[in-house]
Amino acid sequence: MILELDCGNSFIKWRVLEVDGAPASSEGVVSSDAALIDGLIALPGLLLTRCRLVSVRAQEETEQLVEALVSAFGVSVSCAVSAREMAGVRNGYDDFERLGLDRWLAMLGGYKLASGACLVLDFGTAATADFIAADGEHLGGFICPGLPLMRNQLRTHTRKIRYDDAAAERALERLLPGHTTVEAVERGCTLMLRGFVLTQLELARSYWGDDFTVFLTGGDADLVSAAVPQARIVPDLVFVGLAMACPLF
């Protein structure tokens, strides 16, 4: 069995594959290393043989997780690393190692699935956009706060903004002007993300006309999907790229 991990700024997304390339037999999202280990130990019949991961966390944090996995399961761990070029995609950053690994792997996955020019839009803690031309050249990208960051900043700096996650979910049932603070905040932030999407689409069309594929990924991708109905929603796009960056022979 193969364990795949996407270690983001806020959460760890995981899945277990019976064999490489097979659909996930188990998967989940946790908020800590301890919760990950405990959750995996609780899986019946788990016999891990290999593990691959991508992490945008500090090196020390990533090393601690790797040590915990080795200690708990005796499994070898392969960690994705930056590259100037891989699988036909050329990293467009001046310093290629400064490009976030999650973005890099999503780009690899998107380019493989599109077999041509693509726009990769990822909505997690941050919202990111990356443009990959038909010849694999990464034209650069954009980063802005995602919904969690926007919401938390308003909660932190505005004393009267207080509501729970259930209220936030109810507020997003419609996108009409809000009549409560929770509606105004949640709907306003969602519309900001949709505006971000529309500007990226406009730029992509200036490059390639209509000859490109749009990918939506990340935990909040569904919130913007109505703004780009032609997009392919691929929740595990980073894992597609992870398998390319860390092949298990």
CSV table of C-alpha atoms in Angstrom, one decimal, residues 7 9 33 53-68 79-81 97 101:
chain,number,residue,atom,x,y,z
A,7,CYS,CA,1.1,18.9,3.7
A,9,ASN,CA,-0.1,25.4,5.6
A,33,ASP,CA,0.8,15.1,12.5
A,53,LEU,CA,4.7,13.5,0.1
A,54,VAL,CA,4.8,17.1,-0.8
A,55,SER,CA,5.2,19.8,1.9
A,56,VAL,CA,5.1,23.5,1.9
A,57,ARG,CA,6.0,23.6,5.6
A,58,ALA,CA,9.3,24.5,7.1
A,59,GLN,CA,12.0,21.9,6.6
A,60,GLU,CA,12.1,21.1,10.3
A,61,GLU,CA,8.4,20.4,10.4
A,62,THR,CA,8.6,18.2,7.4
A,63,GLU,CA,11.5,16.2,8.8
A,64,GLN,CA,9.5,15.7,12.1
A,65,LEU,CA,6.6,14.2,10.1
A,66,VAL,CA,8.9,12.0,8.1
A,67,GLU,CA,10.5,10.7,11.3
A,68,ALA,CA,7.1,10.0,12.8
A,79,CYS,CA,9.7,13.9,-0.7
A,80,ALA,CA,9.0,16.0,-3.7
A,81,VAL,CA,11.6,18.6,-4.5
A,97,GLU,CA,13.3,26.7,-5.8
A,101,LEU,CA,5.9,22.8,-4.3
